Coordinates of C-alpha atoms in Angstrom, one line a residue:
M1 CA 53.5 104.2 113.7
A2 CA 54.0 103.4 110.1
A3 CA 56.7 106.0 109.9
I4 CA 58.5 104.6 112.9
A5 CA 58.6 100.9 111.6
P6 CA 61.3 101.5 109.0
L7 CA 63.5 103.3 111.6
A8 CA 63.0 100.6 114.2
G9 CA 64.0 97.9 111.6
S10 CA 67.0 99.9 110.5
F11 CA 68.2 100.2 114.1
A12 CA 67.9 96.4 114.6
L13 CA 69.9 95.7 111.4
I14 CA 72.6 98.3 112.2
F15 CA 73.2 97.4 115.8
G16 CA 72.8 93.6 115.2
G17 CA 74.7 93.3 111.9
C18 CA 77.4 96.0 112.4
C19 CA 78.3 94.9 115.9
S20 CA 78.6 91.2 114.8
N21 CA 80.6 92.3 111.8
V22 CA 83.2 94.0 113.9
Y23 CA 84.0 90.7 115.7
C24 CA 84.3 88.8 112.4
L25 CA 86.5 91.5 111.0
E26 CA 88.8 91.5 114.0
A27 CA 89.2 87.7 113.9
I28 CA 90.3 87.9 110.2
V29 CA 92.7 90.9 110.4
K30 CA 94.4 89.4 113.5
H31 CA 95.3 86.4 111.4
E32 CA 96.0 88.2 108.1
P33 CA 96.1 92.0 108.3
D34 CA 96.5 92.3 104.5
S35 CA 93.1 90.8 103.8
G36 CA 91.3 94.1 103.4
L37 CA 90.8 93.7 99.6
L38 CA 89.4 90.2 99.9
I39 CA 87.1 91.2 102.7
T40 CA 85.7 94.0 100.6
L41 CA 85.2 91.7 97.5
F42 CA 83.4 89.1 99.5
Q43 CA 81.1 91.7 101.0
F44 CA 80.3 93.2 97.6
I45 CA 79.6 89.9 95.9
F46 CA 77.4 88.6 98.7
T47 CA 75.4 91.8 98.9
C48 CA 75.0 92.1 95.1
L49 CA 73.6 88.5 94.9
S50 CA 71.4 89.0 97.9
T51 CA 69.9 92.3 96.5
L52 CA 69.5 91.0 92.9
H53 CA 65.8 90.4 93.4
Y54 CA 65.2 94.1 94.1
Q55 CA 66.0 95.0 90.5
F56 CA 65.3 91.7 88.7
D57 CA 62.6 91.9 86.0
P58 CA 62.4 89.0 83.4
N59 CA 60.7 91.4 80.9
G60 CA 63.1 94.3 81.3
R61 CA 66.2 95.2 79.4
F62 CA 69.1 93.1 80.6
F63 CA 66.5 91.5 83.0
A64 CA 66.5 94.6 85.2
K65 CA 63.9 97.1 86.1
P66 CA 64.3 100.6 84.7
S67 CA 66.5 102.7 86.9
P68 CA 64.6 105.4 88.8
V69 CA 67.9 107.4 88.9
P70 CA 70.1 108.5 86.0
F71 CA 72.8 105.8 85.5
R72 CA 75.6 108.3 85.7
K73 CA 74.7 109.1 89.3
W74 CA 74.8 105.4 90.2
I75 CA 78.3 105.2 88.7
V76 CA 79.5 108.2 90.8
S77 CA 77.9 106.7 93.9
A78 CA 79.4 103.3 93.2
T79 CA 82.9 104.7 92.6
L80 CA 82.8 106.6 95.9
F81 CA 81.4 103.6 97.7
F82 CA 84.1 101.3 96.3
T83 CA 86.9 103.8 97.2
V84 CA 85.7 104.4 100.7
N85 CA 85.4 100.6 101.5
M86 CA 88.7 99.8 99.9
M87 CA 90.5 102.5 101.9
N88 CA 88.9 101.6 105.2
N89 CA 89.9 98.0 104.9
W90 CA 93.3 98.8 103.3
A91 CA 94.3 100.7 106.4
F92 CA 94.7 97.4 108.3
A93 CA 97.8 96.7 106.3
F94 CA 99.5 99.8 107.8
N95 CA 99.6 98.7 111.5
I96 CA 96.2 100.0 112.3
S97 CA 94.4 97.8 114.8
V98 CA 90.7 97.4 115.0
P99 CA 90.2 99.5 118.2
V100 CA 92.4 102.3 116.7
H101 CA 90.4 101.9 113.5
I102 CA 87.1 102.5 115.3
I103 CA 88.5 105.5 117.2
L104 CA 89.8 107.2 114.0
R105 CA 86.5 106.6 112.1
S106 CA 84.5 108.2 114.9
F107 CA 85.3 111.5 113.2
G108 CA 82.6 110.7 110.6
S109 CA 80.0 112.9 112.2
V110 CA 82.3 115.9 112.0
T111 CA 83.3 115.3 108.4
T112 CA 79.7 114.6 107.4
M113 CA 78.5 117.8 109.0
A114 CA 81.4 119.8 107.5
A115 CA 80.5 118.4 104.0
G116 CA 76.9 119.3 104.5
W117 CA 77.9 122.8 105.5
L118 CA 80.1 123.3 102.5
R119 CA 77.1 122.2 100.3
G120 CA 74.9 124.9 101.8
K121 CA 73.2 123.0 104.6
K122 CA 72.5 124.8 107.9
Y123 CA 72.8 123.3 111.4
S124 CA 71.8 124.7 114.7
S125 CA 74.2 125.4 117.5
V126 CA 72.7 122.6 119.5
Q127 CA 73.3 120.1 116.6
V128 CA 76.9 121.2 116.2
F129 CA 77.5 121.0 120.0
S130 CA 75.9 117.5 120.3
V131 CA 78.0 116.2 117.3
A132 CA 81.2 117.5 118.9
V133 CA 80.4 116.0 122.3
L134 CA 79.3 112.7 120.8
T135 CA 82.6 112.4 118.8
I136 CA 84.7 113.1 121.9
G137 CA 82.6 110.6 123.9
V138 CA 83.3 107.8 121.4
M139 CA 87.0 108.6 121.5
V140 CA 87.1 108.6 125.3
S141 CA 85.1 105.4 125.6
A142 CA 87.2 103.6 123.0
W143 CA 90.5 104.7 124.5
A144 CA 89.4 103.8 128.0
D145 CA 88.3 100.3 126.8
A146 CA 91.5 99.8 124.9
K147 CA 93.5 100.7 128.1
S148 CA 91.5 98.5 130.5
K149 CA 93.1 95.4 131.9
G150 CA 90.7 93.1 130.2
K151 CA 91.3 94.4 126.8
T152 CA 94.4 96.2 125.4
M153 CA 94.8 97.9 122.1
D154 CA 97.5 95.4 121.2
T155 CA 99.6 98.2 119.6
S156 CA 102.8 97.9 121.8
S157 CA 104.8 97.0 118.8
I158 CA 103.6 99.9 116.7
D159 CA 105.8 103.0 116.3
I160 CA 103.4 105.9 115.8
H161 CA 106.1 107.8 114.1
S162 CA 106.7 105.1 111.5
A163 CA 105.8 105.8 107.9
S164 CA 103.4 102.9 107.7
F165 CA 101.3 104.1 110.7
E166 CA 101.2 107.6 109.3
M167 CA 100.1 106.2 106.0
G168 CA 97.3 104.3 107.7
L169 CA 96.1 107.5 109.4
M170 CA 96.2 109.4 106.1
I171 CA 94.2 106.6 104.3
L172 CA 91.5 106.7 107.0
L173 CA 91.3 110.5 106.9
V174 CA 90.8 110.6 103.2
A175 CA 88.3 107.8 103.5
Q176 CA 86.3 109.8 106.0
L177 CA 86.3 112.8 103.8
L178 CA 85.1 110.8 100.8
S179 CA 82.5 109.1 103.0
A180 CA 81.1 112.4 104.1
Y181 CA 80.8 113.6 100.5
M182 CA 79.2 110.3 99.5
G183 CA 76.6 110.6 102.2
A184 CA 75.7 114.1 101.1
Y185 CA 75.7 113.0 97.4
V186 CA 73.3 110.1 98.1
E187 CA 71.1 112.3 100.2
D188 CA 70.7 114.7 97.3
I189 CA 69.8 111.7 95.0
Y190 CA 67.0 110.7 97.4
L191 CA 65.7 114.3 97.6
E192 CA 65.6 114.7 93.8
H193 CA 64.5 111.2 92.7
G194 CA 62.9 109.6 95.8
N195 CA 64.0 107.2 98.5
H196 CA 65.2 104.4 96.2
W197 CA 67.6 102.9 98.8
K198 CA 67.2 99.3 97.4
A199 CA 68.3 100.4 93.9
N200 CA 71.3 102.3 95.5
L201 CA 72.2 99.2 97.5
F202 CA 72.2 97.0 94.4
Y203 CA 73.9 99.3 91.9
S204 CA 76.6 100.6 94.4
H205 CA 77.8 96.9 94.7
L206 CA 77.2 95.7 91.2
L207 CA 79.0 98.5 89.5
S208 CA 81.9 98.2 92.0
I209 CA 82.7 94.5 91.4
P210 CA 84.4 95.0 88.0
L211 CA 86.9 97.4 89.7
F212 CA 88.4 94.4 91.5
L213 CA 89.6 92.8 88.2
N214 CA 93.0 94.6 88.4
F215 CA 93.6 93.1 91.8
S216 CA 93.1 89.4 90.9
P217 CA 96.6 88.3 91.8
V218 CA 96.5 90.0 95.2
L219 CA 93.0 88.6 95.9
Y220 CA 94.2 85.0 95.1
K221 CA 97.2 85.3 97.5
Q222 CA 95.0 86.7 100.3
F223 CA 92.4 83.9 99.9
T224 CA 95.2 81.2 99.8
R225 CA 96.6 82.5 103.1
L226 CA 93.2 82.5 104.8
Q227 CA 92.4 79.0 103.4
A228 CA 95.7 77.7 105.0
S229 CA 94.4 78.4 108.5
H230 CA 93.2 75.5 110.7
P231 CA 89.7 74.0 110.0
F232 CA 86.6 75.4 111.6
Q233 CA 85.6 73.7 114.9
V234 CA 81.9 73.5 115.4
P235 CA 80.9 73.7 119.1
P236 CA 79.4 70.4 120.2
I237 CA 76.1 72.0 121.2
I238 CA 75.6 73.5 117.8
A239 CA 76.9 70.5 115.9
A240 CA 74.2 68.3 117.6
T241 CA 71.5 70.5 115.9
L242 CA 73.0 70.5 112.4
P243 CA 72.7 67.8 109.7
P244 CA 75.8 65.6 109.3
T245 CA 76.4 67.0 105.8
I246 CA 76.6 70.6 107.2
N247 CA 78.9 69.5 110.0
K248 CA 81.2 67.8 107.5
V249 CA 81.4 70.9 105.2
L250 CA 82.1 73.2 108.1
A251 CA 84.8 70.8 109.5
S252 CA 86.5 70.7 106.1
T253 CA 86.5 74.5 105.7
S254 CA 89.1 76.9 107.0
Q255 CA 88.1 78.8 110.1
H256 CA 89.0 82.1 108.6
V257 CA 87.0 81.4 105.4
I258 CA 84.0 80.9 107.7
Y259 CA 84.8 84.2 109.4
L260 CA 85.1 85.8 105.9
T261 CA 81.6 84.5 105.0
A262 CA 80.1 85.6 108.3
N263 CA 81.7 89.0 107.8
A264 CA 79.9 89.3 104.4
I265 CA 76.6 88.3 105.8
T266 CA 76.7 90.6 108.8
Q267 CA 77.9 93.4 106.5
L268 CA 74.8 92.9 104.4
L269 CA 72.6 93.3 107.4
C270 CA 74.5 96.3 108.5
I271 CA 74.4 98.2 105.2
T272 CA 70.8 97.3 104.6
G273 CA 70.0 99.1 107.9
V274 CA 72.1 102.0 107.0
N275 CA 70.4 102.4 103.6
I276 CA 66.9 102.2 105.2
L277 CA 68.0 104.9 107.7
S278 CA 69.6 107.1 105.1
A279 CA 66.4 107.0 103.0
N280 CA 64.4 108.3 105.9
T281 CA 66.8 110.7 107.7
S282 CA 69.7 113.0 106.9
A283 CA 73.3 112.1 106.4
V284 CA 74.3 113.5 109.8
T285 CA 71.6 111.5 111.6
V286 CA 73.0 108.3 109.9
T287 CA 76.5 109.1 111.1
I288 CA 75.2 109.9 114.6
V289 CA 73.5 106.4 114.8
L290 CA 76.7 104.7 113.5
N291 CA 78.8 106.4 116.1
I292 CA 76.5 105.2 118.8
R293 CA 76.7 101.7 117.3
K294 CA 80.5 101.9 117.7
L295 CA 80.2 102.5 121.4
V296 CA 77.7 99.6 121.7
S297 CA 80.3 97.3 120.1
F298 CA 82.7 98.2 122.9
L299 CA 80.1 97.9 125.7
L300 CA 79.1 94.4 124.4
S301 CA 82.7 93.4 124.4
I302 CA 83.0 94.4 128.1
W303 CA 79.8 92.6 129.1
I304 CA 80.4 89.4 127.1
F305 CA 84.0 88.9 128.2
G306 CA 83.6 90.3 131.7
N307 CA 86.0 93.2 131.4
H308 CA 86.0 96.0 133.9
M309 CA 84.1 99.2 132.9
S310 CA 86.3 102.1 134.2
G311 CA 85.0 105.4 135.4
L312 CA 86.4 107.1 132.3
M313 CA 84.5 104.7 130.1
K314 CA 81.3 105.5 132.0
V315 CA 81.9 109.2 131.3
G316 CA 82.4 108.5 127.6
A317 CA 79.2 106.4 127.5
A318 CA 77.2 109.2 129.2
M319 CA 78.6 111.7 126.7
V320 CA 77.7 109.6 123.7
F321 CA 74.2 108.7 124.7
G322 CA 73.5 112.1 126.1
A323 CA 74.7 113.8 123.0
G324 CA 72.7 111.4 120.8
A325 CA 69.6 112.1 122.8
L326 CA 70.3 115.9 122.6
Y327 CA 70.7 115.7 118.8
G328 CA 67.6 113.6 118.4
W329 CA 65.6 116.1 120.5
E330 CA 66.9 119.1 118.6
T331 CA 66.4 117.5 115.2
S332 CA 63.1 115.7 115.7
Y333 CA 61.3 118.1 118.0
K334 CA 62.8 121.6 118.4
I335 CA 63.7 122.3 114.8
P336 CA 60.3 121.2 113.4
Q337 CA 58.6 123.1 116.2
R338 CA 60.5 126.3 115.2
K339 CA 59.6 125.8 111.5
R340 CA 55.9 125.4 112.4
A341 CA 56.0 128.5 114.5
A342 CA 57.7 130.4 111.7
A343 CA 55.1 129.2 109.2
E344 CA 52.2 130.1 111.4
K345 CA 53.7 133.6 112.0
A346 CA 54.2 134.1 108.2
Q347 CA 50.7 133.0 107.6
K348 CA 49.3 135.4 110.1
S349 CA 51.3 138.3 108.7
Q350 CA 49.8 137.6 105.3

């Protein structure tokens, strides 16, 4: 039971934080598609401040605990992390809508498994099959949802042959490849130095923040445009439960700045869950869980807004959850069972 608790907590953080983060993100990029850089900076600053207590030590050098991992490895991890997040958010500036963004990023399980294979990792045929089916299922479900009457992809004005759209596709493809390598790299760090996910969470954000300095003029313009949107309107039911000072502050703040802050908070919850999961499982398992989370975001959208769930979407949902269950059964039960049987056979032969 003690081993299950961290996984259960990570699932709650991933599915709660990441799903909420998608809605905040969509609200921002619909108003200002070029806000990817500012979104990333807000997420990094908020997460760094929120995780400072993990490494704070008043008696340590620079008021920090000694790093359990060589600092050069944290620098490599932070550089990869910064680049992947920058590219994923930058893609919105190239006519990539949020639904299309989710569809294209569903290839993460494939690229992660490919990166692991290139680094010498072995996967069973069942694992490979389940990842392929899951990826196809996410794409089918996302496409069916985007084509449903209640929710369109809102890409009627996009020319898929335009240079900007093709550039967006290329940016997301490179980001997926880098993300796959980063997952394998961090997994190797945990295997060699221990599951120090809290230190990784802190240093990956702290060491990335200075990289934003060269983008200061762009960041200022993006924040100015978001600040110019209409003030945030607090629902009367919620306003009645809040102190007058809080209501006054919210009413005088731009709606999209509130979304920006909420996006940073939910991103913190999401990546905390991802780090807990990655410290206790493999990189491919993390990607599988994140792919299932993407489908849950679509299903919640259907249920919350009363959209029709088509037959094609039901097929996609069955593929995703079925493939996820198959992968979990193969990874958690069948492979350990085969290893135990092989060990017992070797022991008997000796």
